[in-house]
Short mmCIF file of C-alpha atoms in Angstrom, two decimals:
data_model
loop_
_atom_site.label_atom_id
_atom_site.label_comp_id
_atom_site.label_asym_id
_atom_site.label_seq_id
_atom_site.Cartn_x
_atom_site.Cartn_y
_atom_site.Cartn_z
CA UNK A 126 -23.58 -10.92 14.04
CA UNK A 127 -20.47 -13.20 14.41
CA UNK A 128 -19.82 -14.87 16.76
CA UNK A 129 -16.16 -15.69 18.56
CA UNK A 130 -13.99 -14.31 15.67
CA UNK A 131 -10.72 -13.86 17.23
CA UNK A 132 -7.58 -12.44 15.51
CA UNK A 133 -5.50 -13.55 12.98
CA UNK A 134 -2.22 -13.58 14.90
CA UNK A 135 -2.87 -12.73 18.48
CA UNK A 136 0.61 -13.61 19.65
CA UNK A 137 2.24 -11.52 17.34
CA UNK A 138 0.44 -8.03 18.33
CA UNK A 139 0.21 -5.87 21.79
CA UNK A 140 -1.73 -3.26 21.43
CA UNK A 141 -3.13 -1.24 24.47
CA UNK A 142 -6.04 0.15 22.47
CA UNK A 143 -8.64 -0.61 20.50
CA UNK A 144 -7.17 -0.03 16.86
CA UNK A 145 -8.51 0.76 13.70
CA UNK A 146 -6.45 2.93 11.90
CA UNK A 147 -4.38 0.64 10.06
CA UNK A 148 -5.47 2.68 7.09
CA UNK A 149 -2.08 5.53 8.53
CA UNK A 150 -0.06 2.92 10.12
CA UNK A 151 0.05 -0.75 10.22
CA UNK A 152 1.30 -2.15 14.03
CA UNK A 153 4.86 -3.96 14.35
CA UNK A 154 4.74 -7.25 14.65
CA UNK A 155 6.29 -9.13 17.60
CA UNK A 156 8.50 -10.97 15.03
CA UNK A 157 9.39 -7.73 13.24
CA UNK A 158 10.55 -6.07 16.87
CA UNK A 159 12.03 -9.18 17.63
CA UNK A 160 14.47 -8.84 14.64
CA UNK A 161 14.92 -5.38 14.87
CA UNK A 162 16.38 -5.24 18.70
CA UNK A 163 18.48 -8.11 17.48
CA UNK A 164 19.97 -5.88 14.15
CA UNK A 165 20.14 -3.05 16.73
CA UNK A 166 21.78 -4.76 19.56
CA UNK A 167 24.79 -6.30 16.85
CA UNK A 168 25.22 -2.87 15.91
CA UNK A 169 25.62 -0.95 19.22
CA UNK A 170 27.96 -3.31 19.57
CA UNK A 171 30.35 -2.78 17.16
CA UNK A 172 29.37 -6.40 15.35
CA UNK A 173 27.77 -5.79 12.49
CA UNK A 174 25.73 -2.32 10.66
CA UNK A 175 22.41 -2.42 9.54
CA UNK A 176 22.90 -2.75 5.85
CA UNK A 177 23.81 -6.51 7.11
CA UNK A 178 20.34 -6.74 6.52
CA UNK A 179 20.59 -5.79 2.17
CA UNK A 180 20.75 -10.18 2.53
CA UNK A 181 17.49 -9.61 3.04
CA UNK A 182 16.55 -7.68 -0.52
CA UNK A 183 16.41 -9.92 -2.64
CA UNK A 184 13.64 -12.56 -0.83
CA UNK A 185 11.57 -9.22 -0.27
CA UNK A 186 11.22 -8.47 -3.93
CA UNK A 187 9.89 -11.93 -4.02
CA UNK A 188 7.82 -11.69 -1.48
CA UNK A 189 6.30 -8.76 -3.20
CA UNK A 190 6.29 -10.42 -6.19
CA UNK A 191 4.41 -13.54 -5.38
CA UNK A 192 1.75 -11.30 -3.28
CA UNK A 193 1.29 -9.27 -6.65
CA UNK A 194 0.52 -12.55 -8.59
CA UNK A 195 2.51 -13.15 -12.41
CA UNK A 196 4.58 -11.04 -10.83
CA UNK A 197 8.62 -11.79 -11.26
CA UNK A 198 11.14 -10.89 -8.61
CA UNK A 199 13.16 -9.00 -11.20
CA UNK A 200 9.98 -6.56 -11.97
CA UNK A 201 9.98 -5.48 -8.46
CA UNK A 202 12.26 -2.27 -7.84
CA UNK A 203 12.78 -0.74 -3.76
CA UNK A 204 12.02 2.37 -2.52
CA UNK A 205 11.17 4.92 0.15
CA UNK A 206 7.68 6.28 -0.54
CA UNK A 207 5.27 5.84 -3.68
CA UNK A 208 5.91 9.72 -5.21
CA UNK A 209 9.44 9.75 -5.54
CA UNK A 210 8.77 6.01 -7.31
CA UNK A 211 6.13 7.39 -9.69
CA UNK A 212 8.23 9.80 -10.59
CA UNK A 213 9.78 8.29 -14.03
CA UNK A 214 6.49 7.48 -15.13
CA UNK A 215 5.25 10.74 -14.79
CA UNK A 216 8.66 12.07 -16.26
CA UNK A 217 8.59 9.79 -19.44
CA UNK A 218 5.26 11.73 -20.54
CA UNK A 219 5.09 14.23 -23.49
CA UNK A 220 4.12 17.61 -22.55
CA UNK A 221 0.73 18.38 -23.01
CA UNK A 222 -0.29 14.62 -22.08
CA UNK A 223 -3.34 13.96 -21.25
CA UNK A 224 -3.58 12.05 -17.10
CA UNK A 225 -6.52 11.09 -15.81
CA UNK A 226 -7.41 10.99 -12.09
CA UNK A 227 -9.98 10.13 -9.68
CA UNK A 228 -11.50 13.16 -7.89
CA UNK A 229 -10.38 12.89 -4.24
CA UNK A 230 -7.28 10.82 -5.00
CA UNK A 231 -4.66 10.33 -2.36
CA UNK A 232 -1.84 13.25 -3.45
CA UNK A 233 0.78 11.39 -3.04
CA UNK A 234 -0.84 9.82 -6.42
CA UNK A 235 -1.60 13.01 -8.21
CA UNK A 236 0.81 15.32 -7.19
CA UNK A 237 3.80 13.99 -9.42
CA UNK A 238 1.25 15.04 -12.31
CA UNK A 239 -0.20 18.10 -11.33
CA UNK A 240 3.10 19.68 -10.67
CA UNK A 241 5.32 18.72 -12.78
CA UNK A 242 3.62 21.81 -14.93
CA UNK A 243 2.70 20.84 -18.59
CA UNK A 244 0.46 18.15 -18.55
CA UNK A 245 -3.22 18.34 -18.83
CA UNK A 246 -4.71 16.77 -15.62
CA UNK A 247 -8.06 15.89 -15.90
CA UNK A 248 -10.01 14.19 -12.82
CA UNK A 249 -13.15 12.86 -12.66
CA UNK A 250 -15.36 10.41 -10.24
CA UNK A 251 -14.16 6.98 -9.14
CA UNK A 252 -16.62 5.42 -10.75
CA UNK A 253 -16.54 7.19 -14.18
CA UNK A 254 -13.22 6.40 -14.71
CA UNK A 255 -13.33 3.65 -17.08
CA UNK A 256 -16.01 5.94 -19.22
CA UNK A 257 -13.59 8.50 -18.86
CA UNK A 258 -10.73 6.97 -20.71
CA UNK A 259 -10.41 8.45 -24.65
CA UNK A 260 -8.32 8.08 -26.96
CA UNK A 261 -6.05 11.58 -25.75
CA UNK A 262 -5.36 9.78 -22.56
CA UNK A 263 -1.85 8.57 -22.25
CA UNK A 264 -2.26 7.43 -18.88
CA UNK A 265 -4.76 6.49 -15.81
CA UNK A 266 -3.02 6.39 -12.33
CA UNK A 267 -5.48 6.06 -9.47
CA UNK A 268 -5.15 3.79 -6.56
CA UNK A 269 -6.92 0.52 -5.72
CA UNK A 270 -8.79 1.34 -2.34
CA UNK A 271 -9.22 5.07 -1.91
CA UNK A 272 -7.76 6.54 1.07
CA UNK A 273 -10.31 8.57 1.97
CA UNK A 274 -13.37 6.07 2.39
CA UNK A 275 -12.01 3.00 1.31
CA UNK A 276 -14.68 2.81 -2.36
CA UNK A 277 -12.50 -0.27 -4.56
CA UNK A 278 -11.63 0.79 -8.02
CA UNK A 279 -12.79 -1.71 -10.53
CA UNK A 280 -9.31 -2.80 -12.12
CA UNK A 281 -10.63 -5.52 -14.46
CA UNK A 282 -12.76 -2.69 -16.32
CA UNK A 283 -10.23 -0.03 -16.01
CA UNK A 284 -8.01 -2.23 -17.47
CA UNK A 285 -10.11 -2.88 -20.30
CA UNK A 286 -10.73 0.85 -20.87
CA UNK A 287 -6.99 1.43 -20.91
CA UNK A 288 -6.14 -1.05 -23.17
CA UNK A 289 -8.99 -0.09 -25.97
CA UNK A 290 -7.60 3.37 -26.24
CA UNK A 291 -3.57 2.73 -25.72
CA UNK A 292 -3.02 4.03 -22.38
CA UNK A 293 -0.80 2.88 -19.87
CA UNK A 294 -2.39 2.51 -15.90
CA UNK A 295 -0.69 2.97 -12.92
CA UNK A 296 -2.22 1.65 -9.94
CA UNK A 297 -1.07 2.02 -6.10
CA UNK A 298 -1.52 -0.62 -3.75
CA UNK A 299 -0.61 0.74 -0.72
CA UNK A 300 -4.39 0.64 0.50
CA UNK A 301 -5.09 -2.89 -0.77
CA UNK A 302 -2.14 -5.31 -0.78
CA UNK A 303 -1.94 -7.27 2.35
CA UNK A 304 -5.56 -7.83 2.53
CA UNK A 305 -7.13 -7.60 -0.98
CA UNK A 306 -5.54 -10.38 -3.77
CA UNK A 307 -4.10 -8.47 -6.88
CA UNK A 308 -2.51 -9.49 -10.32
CA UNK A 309 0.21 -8.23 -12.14
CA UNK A 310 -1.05 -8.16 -15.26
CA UNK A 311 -4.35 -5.66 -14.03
CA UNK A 312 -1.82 -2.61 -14.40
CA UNK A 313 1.12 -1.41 -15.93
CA UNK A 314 3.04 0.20 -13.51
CA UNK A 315 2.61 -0.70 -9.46
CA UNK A 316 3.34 1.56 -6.43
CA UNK A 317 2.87 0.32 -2.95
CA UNK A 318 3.95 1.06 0.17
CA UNK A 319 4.85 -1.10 2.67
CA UNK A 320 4.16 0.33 6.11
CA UNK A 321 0.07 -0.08 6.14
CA UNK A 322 -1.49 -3.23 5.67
CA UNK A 323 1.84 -4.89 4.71
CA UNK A 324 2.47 -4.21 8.46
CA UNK A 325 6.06 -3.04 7.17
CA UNK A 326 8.25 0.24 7.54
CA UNK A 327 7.50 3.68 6.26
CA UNK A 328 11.04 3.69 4.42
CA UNK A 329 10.24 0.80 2.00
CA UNK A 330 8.01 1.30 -1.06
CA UNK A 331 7.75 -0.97 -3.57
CA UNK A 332 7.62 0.31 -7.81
CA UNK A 333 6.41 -3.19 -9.80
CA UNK A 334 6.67 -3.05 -13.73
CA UNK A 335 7.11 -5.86 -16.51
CA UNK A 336 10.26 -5.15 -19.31
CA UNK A 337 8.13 -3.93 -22.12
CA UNK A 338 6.12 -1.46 -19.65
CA UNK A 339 9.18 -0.11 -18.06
CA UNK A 340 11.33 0.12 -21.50
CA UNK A 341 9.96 4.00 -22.13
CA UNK A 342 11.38 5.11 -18.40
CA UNK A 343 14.39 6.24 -17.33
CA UNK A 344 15.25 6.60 -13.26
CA UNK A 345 15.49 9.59 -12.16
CA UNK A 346 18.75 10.49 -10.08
CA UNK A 347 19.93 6.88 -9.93
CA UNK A 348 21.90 5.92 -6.86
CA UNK A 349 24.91 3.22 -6.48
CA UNK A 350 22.17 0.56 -5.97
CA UNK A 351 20.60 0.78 -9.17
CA UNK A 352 23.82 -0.52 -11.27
CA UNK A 353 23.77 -3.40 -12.84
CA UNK A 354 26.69 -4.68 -10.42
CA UNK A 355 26.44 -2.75 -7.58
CA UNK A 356 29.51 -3.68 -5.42
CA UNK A 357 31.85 -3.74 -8.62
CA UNK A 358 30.95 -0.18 -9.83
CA UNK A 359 30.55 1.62 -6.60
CA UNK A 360 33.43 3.84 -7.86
CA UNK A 361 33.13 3.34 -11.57
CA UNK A 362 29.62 3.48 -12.65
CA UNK A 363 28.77 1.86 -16.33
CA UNK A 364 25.85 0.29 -16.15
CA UNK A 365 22.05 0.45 -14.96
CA UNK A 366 20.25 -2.99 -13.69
CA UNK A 367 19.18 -4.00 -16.98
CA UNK A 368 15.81 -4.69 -15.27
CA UNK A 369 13.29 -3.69 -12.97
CA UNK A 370 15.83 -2.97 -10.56
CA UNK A 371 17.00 -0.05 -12.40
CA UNK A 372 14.85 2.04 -10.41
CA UNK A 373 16.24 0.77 -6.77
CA UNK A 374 17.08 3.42 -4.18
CA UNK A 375 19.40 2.90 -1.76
CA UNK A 376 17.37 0.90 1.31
CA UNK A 377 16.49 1.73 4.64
CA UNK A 378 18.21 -1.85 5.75
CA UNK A 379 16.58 -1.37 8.91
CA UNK A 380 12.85 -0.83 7.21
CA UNK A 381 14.08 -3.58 4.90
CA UNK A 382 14.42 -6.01 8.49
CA UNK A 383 10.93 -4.81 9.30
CA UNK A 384 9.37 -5.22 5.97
CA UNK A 385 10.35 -8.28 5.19
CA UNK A 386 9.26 -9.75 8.74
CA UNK A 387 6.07 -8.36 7.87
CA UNK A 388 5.52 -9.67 5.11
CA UNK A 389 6.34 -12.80 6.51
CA UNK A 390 3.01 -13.17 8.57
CA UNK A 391 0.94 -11.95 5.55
CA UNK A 392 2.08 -14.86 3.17
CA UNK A 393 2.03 -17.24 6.50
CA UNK A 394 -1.63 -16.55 7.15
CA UNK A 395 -2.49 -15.75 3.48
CA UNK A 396 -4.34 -12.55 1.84
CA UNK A 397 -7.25 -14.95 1.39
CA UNK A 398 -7.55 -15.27 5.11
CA UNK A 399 -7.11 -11.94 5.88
CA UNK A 400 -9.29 -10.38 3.25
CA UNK A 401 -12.61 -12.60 4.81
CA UNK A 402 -10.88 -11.98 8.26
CA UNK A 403 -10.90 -8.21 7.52
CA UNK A 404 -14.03 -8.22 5.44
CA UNK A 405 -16.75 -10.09 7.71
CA UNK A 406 -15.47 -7.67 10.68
CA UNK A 407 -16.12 -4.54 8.52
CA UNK A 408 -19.63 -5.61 7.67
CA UNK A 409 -20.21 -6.47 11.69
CA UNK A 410 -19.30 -2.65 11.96
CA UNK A 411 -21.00 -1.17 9.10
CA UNK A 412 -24.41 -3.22 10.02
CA UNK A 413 -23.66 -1.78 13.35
CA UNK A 414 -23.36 1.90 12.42
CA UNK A 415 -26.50 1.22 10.38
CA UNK A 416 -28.25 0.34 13.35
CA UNK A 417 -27.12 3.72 15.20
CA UNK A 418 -28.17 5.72 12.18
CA UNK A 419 -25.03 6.06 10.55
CA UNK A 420 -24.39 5.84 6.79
CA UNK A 421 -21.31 4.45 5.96
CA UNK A 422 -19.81 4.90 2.07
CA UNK A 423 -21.84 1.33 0.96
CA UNK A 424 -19.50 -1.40 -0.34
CA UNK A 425 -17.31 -4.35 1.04
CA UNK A 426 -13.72 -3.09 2.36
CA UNK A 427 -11.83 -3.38 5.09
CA UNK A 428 -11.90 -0.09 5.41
CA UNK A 429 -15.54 1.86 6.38
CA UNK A 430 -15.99 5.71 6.28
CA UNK A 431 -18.63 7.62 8.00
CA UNK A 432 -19.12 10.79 6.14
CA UNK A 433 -19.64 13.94 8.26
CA UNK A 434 -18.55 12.19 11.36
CA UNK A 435 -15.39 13.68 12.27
CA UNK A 436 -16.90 16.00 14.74
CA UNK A 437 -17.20 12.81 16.34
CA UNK A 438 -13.20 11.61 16.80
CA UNK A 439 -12.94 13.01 20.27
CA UNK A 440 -15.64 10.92 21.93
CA UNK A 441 -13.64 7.59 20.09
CA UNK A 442 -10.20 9.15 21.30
CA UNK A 443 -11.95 9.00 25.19
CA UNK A 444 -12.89 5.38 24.66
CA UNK A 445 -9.00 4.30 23.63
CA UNK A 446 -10.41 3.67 19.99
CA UNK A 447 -8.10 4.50 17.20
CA UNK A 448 -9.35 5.97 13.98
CA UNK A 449 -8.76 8.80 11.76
CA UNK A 450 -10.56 11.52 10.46
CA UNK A 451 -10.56 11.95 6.63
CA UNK A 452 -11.82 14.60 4.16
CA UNK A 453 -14.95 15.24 7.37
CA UNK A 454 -15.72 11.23 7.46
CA UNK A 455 -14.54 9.41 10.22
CA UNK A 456 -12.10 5.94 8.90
CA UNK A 457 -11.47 2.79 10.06
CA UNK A 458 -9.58 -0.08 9.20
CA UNK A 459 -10.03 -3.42 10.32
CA UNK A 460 -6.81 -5.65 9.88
CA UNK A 461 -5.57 -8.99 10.95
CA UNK A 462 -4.67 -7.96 14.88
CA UNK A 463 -8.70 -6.98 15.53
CA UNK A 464 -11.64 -9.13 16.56
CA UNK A 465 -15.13 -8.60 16.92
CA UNK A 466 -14.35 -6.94 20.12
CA UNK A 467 -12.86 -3.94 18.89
CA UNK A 468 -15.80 -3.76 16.63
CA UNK A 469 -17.95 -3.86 19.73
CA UNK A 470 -15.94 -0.83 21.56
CA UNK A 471 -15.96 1.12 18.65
CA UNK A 472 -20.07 1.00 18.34
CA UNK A 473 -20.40 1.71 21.97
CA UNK A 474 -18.09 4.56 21.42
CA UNK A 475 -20.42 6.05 18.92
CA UNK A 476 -23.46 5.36 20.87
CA UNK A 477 -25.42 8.73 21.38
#
């Protein structure tokens, strides 16, 4: 058992409760709040709007970029959620191509496949999906943790897999960066969204691709903020961002203020810290649910699901502990703000 392990950043967090569920929702930061009310308060007062804060874009595509390492600030494009972002990837396929899935993906993953109408889906397991891959397949998207139980996809095989039979991968992050290193060059096309571990906003998302794997895709409804000079063609469009950028949507400057605050503390305290920070407290818990009979999905993550406990939510929503129930497991997420306390009150919660 460890002993002492405090949080990461305890001056930075006030929660009332005992919470895991970082997994839906990342907590503020004091820093973020701080510079929020501050944005907020110049604004009420007639001194300045939010989009004062677009000063702020460019340093957050960099801070994405050097948490998604090889990554260049000019492959990172803004968004508001990972769909709408894979959208021209899934657009730029041939009808009839062949997409391959993990069974029990997150939807907002599969869902610009499956309905856009004439492409032939095919899922299989997590862990077949590198045997899966054939020479038919023009593209793997699957994320890097899975949602529902937190099982890490093997990126460095997939990757292989793809590569022997010509298929582009896309890969969201949303459930990994923050607390689990990644490289650029492990995919071709990145999603991620920003308001989970990144301890960010739920308008900002971010789409990551290098020149020759974005070449084939074309945005889809464009906005003012994807020209290649934005402020000199706002009323006579001529050219798209010859990079990356192409695929910007217009920012939530306020989720761009919290965002980039966020993402502050992660690069401060480092994903290397986090990840053993995050990891050693989810084995302390999974031991623990061992020891009350439990059977958590085996594996190392910072997320641990207990299958068939959902029935179970009510007793943890009595003790103050936060969780989720997912797909009839119970979740939780252990992030920089909790200590080996809240792994403590969650056990005792689950005690029979």
């Amino acid at each position: 058992m460890l002993q002492g392990m405090s949080s990461l950043a305890p001056e930075e967090f006030r929660s009332e409760t005992t919470y895991l569920n970082t997994a839906s929702h990342g907590l503020p930061a004091q820093r973020a709040l701080t510079a929020l009310a501050q944005v907020n308060a110049r604004w009420a007062a007639g001194r300045g709007a939010p989009m004062a804060g677009d000063a702020l874009v460019p340093e957050l595509r960099a801070k994405f970029a050097r948490l998604l390492a090889g990554a260049h600030p000019d492959h990172i494009a803004l968004g508001s959620g990972v769909a709408g972002l894979i959208g021209p990837v899934a657009a730029a396929l041939a009808p009839g191509a062949e997409v391959l899935l993990a069974v029990g993906e997150f939807s907002s993953v599969s869902m610009p496949f499956v309905h856009r109408g004439d492409l032939r889906v095919r899922m299989v397991p997590l862990d077949e999906l590198a045997a899966q891959v054939r020479p038919e397949t023009a593209l793997v998207a699957v994320s890097v943790v899975q949602s529902a139980d937190g099982r890490i996809t093997d990126l460095t095989e997939l990757r292989t897999a793809t590569a022997a039979h010509g298929a582009r991968l896309l890969v969201d992050a949303t459930q990994a960066a923050g607390w689990l290193p990644l490289n650029f060059a492990d995919a071709d096309y990145w999603v991620c969204a920003t308001f989970k571990w990144l301890i960010g906003a739920r308008s900002v998302a971010f789409f990551a691709a290098a020149p020759e794997a974005a070449a084939g895709l074309r945005p889809i409804g464009p906005s003012w903020y994807a020209a290649e000079d934005r402020w000199a063609e706002i009323y006579d469009p001529r050219a798209l961002a010859a990079t990356t950028r192409r695929f910007d949507a217009t920012p939530d400057w306020l989720g761009v203020v919290a965002a980039s605050a966020g993402l502050s503390l992660i690069e401060e305290l480092t994903v290397e810290k986090i990840n053993a920070h995050n990891l050693d407290l989810a084995d302390r818990f999974r031991a623990g649910l061992i020891e009350l009979g439990h059977e958590p999905v085996p594996g190392r993550s910072a997320i641990v699901a207990v299958p068939g406990a959902a029935d179970l939510a009510p007793r943890l929503e009595a003790a103050d502990v936060i969780a989720s129930a997912r797909a009839g497991a119970l979740r939780f997420a252990f992030h920089l703000y909790n200590d080996e306390t809240d792994v403590d009150r969650a056990l005792n919660a689950l005690v029979p």
